[in-house]
PDB file of C-alpha atoms in Angstrom:
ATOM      1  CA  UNK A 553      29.023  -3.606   8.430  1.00 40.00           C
ATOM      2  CA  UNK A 554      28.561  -5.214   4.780  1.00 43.00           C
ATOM      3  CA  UNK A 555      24.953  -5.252   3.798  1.00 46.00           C
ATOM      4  CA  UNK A 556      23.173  -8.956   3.683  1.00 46.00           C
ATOM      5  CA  UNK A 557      22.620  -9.250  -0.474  1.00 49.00           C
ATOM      6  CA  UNK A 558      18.899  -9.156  -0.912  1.00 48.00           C
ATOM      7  CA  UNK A 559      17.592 -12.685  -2.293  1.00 57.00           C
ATOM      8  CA  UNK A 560      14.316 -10.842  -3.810  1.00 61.00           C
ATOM      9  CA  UNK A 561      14.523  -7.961  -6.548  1.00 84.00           C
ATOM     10  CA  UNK A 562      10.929  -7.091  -7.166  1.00 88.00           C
ATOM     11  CA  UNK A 563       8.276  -6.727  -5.271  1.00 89.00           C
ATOM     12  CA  UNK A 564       4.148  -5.735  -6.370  1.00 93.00           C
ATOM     13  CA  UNK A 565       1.566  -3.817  -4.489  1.00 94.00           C
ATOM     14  CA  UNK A 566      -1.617  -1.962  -4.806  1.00 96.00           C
ATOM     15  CA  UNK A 567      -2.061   1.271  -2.557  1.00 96.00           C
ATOM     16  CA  UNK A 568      -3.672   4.042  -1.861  1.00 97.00           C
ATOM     17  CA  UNK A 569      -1.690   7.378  -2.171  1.00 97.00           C
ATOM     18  CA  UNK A 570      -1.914  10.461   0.103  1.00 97.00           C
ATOM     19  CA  UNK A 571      -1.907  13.610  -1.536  1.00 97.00           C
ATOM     20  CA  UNK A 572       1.453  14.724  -1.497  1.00 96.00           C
ATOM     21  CA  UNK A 573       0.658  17.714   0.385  1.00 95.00           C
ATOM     22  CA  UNK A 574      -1.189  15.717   3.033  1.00 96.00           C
ATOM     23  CA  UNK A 575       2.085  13.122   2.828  1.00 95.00           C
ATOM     24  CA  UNK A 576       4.371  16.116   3.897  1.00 94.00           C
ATOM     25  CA  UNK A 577       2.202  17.227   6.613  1.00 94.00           C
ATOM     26  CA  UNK A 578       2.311  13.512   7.889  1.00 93.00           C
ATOM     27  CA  UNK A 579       5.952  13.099   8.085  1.00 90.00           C
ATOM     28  CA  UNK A 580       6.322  16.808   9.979  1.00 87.00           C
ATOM     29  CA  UNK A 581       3.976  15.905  12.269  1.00 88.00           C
ATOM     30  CA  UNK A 582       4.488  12.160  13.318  1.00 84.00           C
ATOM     31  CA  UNK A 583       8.972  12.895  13.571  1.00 79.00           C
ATOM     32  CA  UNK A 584       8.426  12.695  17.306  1.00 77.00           C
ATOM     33  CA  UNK A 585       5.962   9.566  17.336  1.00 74.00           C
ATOM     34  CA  UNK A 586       8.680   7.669  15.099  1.00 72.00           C
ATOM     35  CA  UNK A 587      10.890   7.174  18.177  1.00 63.00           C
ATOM     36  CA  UNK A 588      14.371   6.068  16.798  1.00 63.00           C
ATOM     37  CA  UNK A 589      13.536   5.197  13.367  1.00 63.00           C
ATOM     38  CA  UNK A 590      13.945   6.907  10.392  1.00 76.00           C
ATOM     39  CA  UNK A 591      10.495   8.871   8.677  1.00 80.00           C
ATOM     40  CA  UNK A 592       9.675   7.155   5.284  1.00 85.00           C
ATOM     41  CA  UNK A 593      10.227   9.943   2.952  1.00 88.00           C
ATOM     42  CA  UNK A 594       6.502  11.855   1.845  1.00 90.00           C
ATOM     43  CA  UNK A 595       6.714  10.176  -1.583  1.00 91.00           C
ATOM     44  CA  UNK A 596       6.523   7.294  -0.236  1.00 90.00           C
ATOM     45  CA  UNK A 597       3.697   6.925   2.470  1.00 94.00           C
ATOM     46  CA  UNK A 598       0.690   4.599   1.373  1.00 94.00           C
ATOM     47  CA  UNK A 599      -2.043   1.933   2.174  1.00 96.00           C
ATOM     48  CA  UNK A 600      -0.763  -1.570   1.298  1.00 94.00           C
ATOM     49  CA  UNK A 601      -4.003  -2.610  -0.375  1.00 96.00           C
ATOM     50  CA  UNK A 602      -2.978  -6.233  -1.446  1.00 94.00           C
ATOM     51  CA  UNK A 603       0.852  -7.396  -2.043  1.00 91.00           C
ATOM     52  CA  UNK A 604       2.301  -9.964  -3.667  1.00 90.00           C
ATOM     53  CA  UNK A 605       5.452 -12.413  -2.540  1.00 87.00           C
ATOM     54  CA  UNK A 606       8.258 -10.958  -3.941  1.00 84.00           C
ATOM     55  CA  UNK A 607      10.056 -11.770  -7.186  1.00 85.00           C
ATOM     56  CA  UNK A 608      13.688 -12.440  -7.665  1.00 86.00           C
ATOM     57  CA  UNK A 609      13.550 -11.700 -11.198  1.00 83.00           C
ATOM     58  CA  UNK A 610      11.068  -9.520 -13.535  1.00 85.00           C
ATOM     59  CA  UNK A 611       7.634 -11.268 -13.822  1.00 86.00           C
ATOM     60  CA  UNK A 612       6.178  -9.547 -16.658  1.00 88.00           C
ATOM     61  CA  UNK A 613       3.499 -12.012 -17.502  1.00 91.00           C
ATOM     62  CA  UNK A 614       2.458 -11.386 -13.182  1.00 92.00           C
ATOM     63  CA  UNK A 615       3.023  -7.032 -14.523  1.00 93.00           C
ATOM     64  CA  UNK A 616       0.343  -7.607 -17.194  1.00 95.00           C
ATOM     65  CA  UNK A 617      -2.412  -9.302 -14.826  1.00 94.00           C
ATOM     66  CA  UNK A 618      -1.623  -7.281 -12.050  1.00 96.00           C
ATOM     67  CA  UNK A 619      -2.632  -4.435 -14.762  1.00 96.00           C
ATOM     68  CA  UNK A 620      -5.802  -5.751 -15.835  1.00 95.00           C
ATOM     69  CA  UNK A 621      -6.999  -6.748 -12.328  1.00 95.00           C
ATOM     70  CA  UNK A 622      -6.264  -2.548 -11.547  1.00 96.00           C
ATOM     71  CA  UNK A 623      -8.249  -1.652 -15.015  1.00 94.00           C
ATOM     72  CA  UNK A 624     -11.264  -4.276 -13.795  1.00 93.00           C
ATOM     73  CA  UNK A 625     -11.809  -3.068 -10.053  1.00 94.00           C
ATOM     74  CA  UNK A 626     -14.715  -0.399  -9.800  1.00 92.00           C
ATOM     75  CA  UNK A 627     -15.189   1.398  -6.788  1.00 94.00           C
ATOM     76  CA  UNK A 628     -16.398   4.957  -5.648  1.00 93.00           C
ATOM     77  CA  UNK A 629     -14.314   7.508  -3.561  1.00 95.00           C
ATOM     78  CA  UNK A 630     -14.143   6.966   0.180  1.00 95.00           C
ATOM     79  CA  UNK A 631     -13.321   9.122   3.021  1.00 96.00           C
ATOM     80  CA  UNK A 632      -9.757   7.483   4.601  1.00 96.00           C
ATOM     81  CA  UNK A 633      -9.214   8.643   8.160  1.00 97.00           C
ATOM     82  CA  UNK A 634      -5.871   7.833   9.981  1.00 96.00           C
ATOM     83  CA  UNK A 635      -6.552   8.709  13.649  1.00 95.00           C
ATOM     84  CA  UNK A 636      -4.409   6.277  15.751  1.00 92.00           C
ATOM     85  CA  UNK A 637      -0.173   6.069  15.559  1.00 89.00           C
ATOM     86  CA  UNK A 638       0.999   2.677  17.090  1.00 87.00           C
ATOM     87  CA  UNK A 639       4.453   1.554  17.339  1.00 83.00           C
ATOM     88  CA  UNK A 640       5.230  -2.110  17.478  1.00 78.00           C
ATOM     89  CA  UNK A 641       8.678  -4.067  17.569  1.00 75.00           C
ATOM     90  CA  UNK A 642       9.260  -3.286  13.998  1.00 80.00           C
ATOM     91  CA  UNK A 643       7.485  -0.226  13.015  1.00 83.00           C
ATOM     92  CA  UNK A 644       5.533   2.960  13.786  1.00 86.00           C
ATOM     93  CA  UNK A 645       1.919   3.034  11.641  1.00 89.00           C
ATOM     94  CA  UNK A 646      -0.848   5.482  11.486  1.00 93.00           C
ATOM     95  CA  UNK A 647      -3.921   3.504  11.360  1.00 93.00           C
ATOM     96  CA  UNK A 648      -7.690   4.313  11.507  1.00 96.00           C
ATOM     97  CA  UNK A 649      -9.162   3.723  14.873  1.00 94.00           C
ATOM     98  CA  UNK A 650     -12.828   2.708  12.887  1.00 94.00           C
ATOM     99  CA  UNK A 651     -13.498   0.022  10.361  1.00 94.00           C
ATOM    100  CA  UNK A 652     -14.011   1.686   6.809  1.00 95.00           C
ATOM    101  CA  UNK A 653     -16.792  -0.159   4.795  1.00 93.00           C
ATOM    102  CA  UNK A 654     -15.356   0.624   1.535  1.00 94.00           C
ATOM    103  CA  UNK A 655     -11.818   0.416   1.885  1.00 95.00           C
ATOM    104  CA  UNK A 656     -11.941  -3.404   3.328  1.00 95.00           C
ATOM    105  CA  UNK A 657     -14.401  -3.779  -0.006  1.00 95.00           C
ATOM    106  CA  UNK A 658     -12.015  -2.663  -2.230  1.00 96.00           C
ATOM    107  CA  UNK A 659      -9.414  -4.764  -0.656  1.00 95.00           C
ATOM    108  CA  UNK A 660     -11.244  -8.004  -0.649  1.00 95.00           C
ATOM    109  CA  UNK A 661     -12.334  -7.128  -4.664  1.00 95.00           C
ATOM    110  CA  UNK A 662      -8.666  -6.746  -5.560  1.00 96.00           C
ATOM    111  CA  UNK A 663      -7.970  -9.461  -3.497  1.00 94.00           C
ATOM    112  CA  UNK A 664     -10.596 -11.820  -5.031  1.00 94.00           C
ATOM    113  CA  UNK A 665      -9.195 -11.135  -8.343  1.00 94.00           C
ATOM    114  CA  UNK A 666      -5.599 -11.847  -7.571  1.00 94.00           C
ATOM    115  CA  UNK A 667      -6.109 -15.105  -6.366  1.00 92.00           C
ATOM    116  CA  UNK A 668      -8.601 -16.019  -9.424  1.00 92.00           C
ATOM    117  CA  UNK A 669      -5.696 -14.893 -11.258  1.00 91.00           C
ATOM    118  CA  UNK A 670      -3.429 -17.438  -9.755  1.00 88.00           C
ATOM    119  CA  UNK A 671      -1.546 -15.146  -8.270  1.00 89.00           C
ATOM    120  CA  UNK A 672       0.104 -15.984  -4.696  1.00 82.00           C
ATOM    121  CA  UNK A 673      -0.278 -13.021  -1.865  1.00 81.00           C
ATOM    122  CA  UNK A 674       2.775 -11.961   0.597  1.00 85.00           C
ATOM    123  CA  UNK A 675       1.824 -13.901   3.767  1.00 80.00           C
ATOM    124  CA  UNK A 676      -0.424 -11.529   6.145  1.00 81.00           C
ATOM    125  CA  UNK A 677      -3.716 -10.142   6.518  1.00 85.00           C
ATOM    126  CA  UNK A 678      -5.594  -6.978   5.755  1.00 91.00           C
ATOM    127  CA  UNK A 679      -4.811  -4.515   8.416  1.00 90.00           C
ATOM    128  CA  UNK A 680      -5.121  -1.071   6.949  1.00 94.00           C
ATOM    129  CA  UNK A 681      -2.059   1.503   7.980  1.00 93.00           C
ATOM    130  CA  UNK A 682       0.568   3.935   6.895  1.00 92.00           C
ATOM    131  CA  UNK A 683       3.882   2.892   7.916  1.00 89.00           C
ATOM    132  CA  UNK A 684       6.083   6.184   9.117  1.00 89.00           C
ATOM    133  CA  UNK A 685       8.977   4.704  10.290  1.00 84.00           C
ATOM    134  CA  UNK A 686      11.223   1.363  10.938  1.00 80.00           C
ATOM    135  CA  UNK A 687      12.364   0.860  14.223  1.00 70.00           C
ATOM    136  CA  UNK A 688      13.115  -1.527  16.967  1.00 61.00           C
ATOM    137  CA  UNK A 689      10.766  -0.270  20.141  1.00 65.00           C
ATOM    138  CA  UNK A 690       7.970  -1.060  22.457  1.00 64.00           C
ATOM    139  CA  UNK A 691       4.407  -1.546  21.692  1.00 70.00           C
ATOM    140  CA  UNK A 692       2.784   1.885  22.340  1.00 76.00           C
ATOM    141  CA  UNK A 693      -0.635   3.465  20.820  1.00 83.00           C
ATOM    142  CA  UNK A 694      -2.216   6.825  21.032  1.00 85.00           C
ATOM    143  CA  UNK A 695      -4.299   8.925  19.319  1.00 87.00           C
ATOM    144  CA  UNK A 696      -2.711  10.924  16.480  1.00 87.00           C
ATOM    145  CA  UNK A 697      -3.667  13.722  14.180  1.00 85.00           C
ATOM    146  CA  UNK A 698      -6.310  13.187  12.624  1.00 94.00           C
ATOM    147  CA  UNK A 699      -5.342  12.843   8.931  1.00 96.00           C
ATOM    148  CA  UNK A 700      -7.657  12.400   6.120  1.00 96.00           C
ATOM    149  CA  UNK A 701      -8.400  12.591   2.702  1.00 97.00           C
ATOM    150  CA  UNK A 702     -10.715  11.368  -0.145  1.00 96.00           C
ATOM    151  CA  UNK A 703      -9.449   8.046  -1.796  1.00 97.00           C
ATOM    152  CA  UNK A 704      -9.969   9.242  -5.529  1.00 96.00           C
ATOM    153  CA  UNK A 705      -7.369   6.486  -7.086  1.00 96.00           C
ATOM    154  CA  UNK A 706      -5.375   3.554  -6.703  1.00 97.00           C
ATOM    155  CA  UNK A 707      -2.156   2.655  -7.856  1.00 97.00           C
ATOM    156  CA  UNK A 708      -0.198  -0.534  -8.684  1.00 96.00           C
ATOM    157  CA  UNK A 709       3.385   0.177  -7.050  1.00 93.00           C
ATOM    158  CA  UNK A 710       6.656  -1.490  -8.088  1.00 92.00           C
ATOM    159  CA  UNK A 711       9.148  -1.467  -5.035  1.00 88.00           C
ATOM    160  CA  UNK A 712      12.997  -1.276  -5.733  1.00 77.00           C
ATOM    161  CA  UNK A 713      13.412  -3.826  -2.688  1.00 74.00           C
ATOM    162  CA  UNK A 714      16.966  -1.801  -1.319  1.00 68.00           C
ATOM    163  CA  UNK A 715      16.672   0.921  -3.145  1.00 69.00           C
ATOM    164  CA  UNK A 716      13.860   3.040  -1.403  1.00 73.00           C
ATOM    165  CA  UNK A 717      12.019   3.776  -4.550  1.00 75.00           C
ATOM    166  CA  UNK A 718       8.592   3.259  -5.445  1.00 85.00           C
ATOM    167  CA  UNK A 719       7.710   3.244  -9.083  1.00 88.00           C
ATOM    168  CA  UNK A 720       4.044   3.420 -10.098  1.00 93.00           C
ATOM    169  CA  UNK A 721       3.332   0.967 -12.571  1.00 94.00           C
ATOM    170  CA  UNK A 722      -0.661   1.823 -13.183  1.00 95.00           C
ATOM    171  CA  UNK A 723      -3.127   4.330 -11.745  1.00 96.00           C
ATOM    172  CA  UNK A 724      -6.897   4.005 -11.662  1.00 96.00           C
ATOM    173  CA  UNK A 725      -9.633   6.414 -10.614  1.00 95.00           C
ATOM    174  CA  UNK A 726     -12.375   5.425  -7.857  1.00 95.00           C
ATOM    175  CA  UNK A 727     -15.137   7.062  -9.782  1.00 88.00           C
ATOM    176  CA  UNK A 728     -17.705   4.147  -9.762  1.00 82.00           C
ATOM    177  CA  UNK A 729     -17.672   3.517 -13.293  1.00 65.00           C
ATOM    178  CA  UNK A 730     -17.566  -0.259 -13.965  1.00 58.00           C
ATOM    179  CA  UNK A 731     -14.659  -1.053 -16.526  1.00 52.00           C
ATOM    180  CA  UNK A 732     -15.991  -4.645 -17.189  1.00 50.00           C
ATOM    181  CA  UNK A 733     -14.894  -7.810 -16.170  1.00 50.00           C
ATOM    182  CA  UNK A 734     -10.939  -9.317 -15.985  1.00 46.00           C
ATOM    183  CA  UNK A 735     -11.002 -12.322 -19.027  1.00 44.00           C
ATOM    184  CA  UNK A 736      -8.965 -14.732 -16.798  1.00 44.00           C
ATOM    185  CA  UNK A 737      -9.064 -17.823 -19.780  1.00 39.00           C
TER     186      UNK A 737
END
């Protein structure tokens, strides 16, 4: 069957990383909760913090504010817990069964300074998860692992829509320090 040509080339997000180690442990453990679909390689698990629509070509004025609003966010490390797999018609997530404070703050600050930046959000709302897999299936839920680790950075990924690759495009450290504010005009 030919492939459908994809219509977007480029597409923005900032994420939290698992440590790699963690990320390995993930994918040997959840194989059996990802039903039919295929496990998202370790390299590539995350939390979608805030994404943007995608791009059909390279937006490198969107790049360079998408870099300052990183270098501008100040947060402190936070505790990330992912205690719940659910499957839905599309996917198979790990998500945290509690609300975490911090992480929905440093959502809505990143957030906050994308759209004072102009810049125009992938249509959904915040619900914090790692996707494992992409599959066609039921709903289901249960209680999985749990999995956690200390949020010490956050990245600014550039997906390869098609290609499966993730490139990291800027990295900043949740130490608390305030970096000063993003010069919009």
């Amino acid at each position: 069957m030919p492939r459908r040509p994809i219509a977007a080339e480029y597409r923005f997000f900032f994420a939290l990383l698992p440590p790699i180690i963690l990320a390995r442990q993930i994918v040997q453990a959840m194989i059996p909760v990802a039903r039919d679909g295929t496990m998202m390689q370790a390299d590539r698990l995350h939390i979608t913090l805030d994404i943007l629509r995608d791009f059909p070509t390279w937006p490198g004025s969107v790049v360079t504010r998408l870099l300052e609003i990183g270098a501008a966010i100040s947060a402190a490390p936070f505790e990330i817990v992912l205690d719940q797999a659910s499957g839905g018609a599309k996917s198979v997530a790990l998500r945290p069964r509690r609300k975490n404070p911090l992480l929905e703050t440093l959502y809505r600050d990143i957030a906050s300074r994308r759209a004072q930046a102009g810049l125009v959000p992938m249509d959904r709302t915040f619900s914090p998860h790692m996707t494992l897999a992409y599959d066609t299936g039921m709903p289901a839920s249960r209680p999985a692992g749990p999995f956690g680790w200390i949020a010490r950075e956050f990245v600014l990924i550039h997906s390869h829509i098609g290609h499966t690759r993730h490139e990291v495009l800027g990295r900043w450290p949740l130490d608390g320090v305030h970096r000063g504010q993003l010069e919009l005009f």
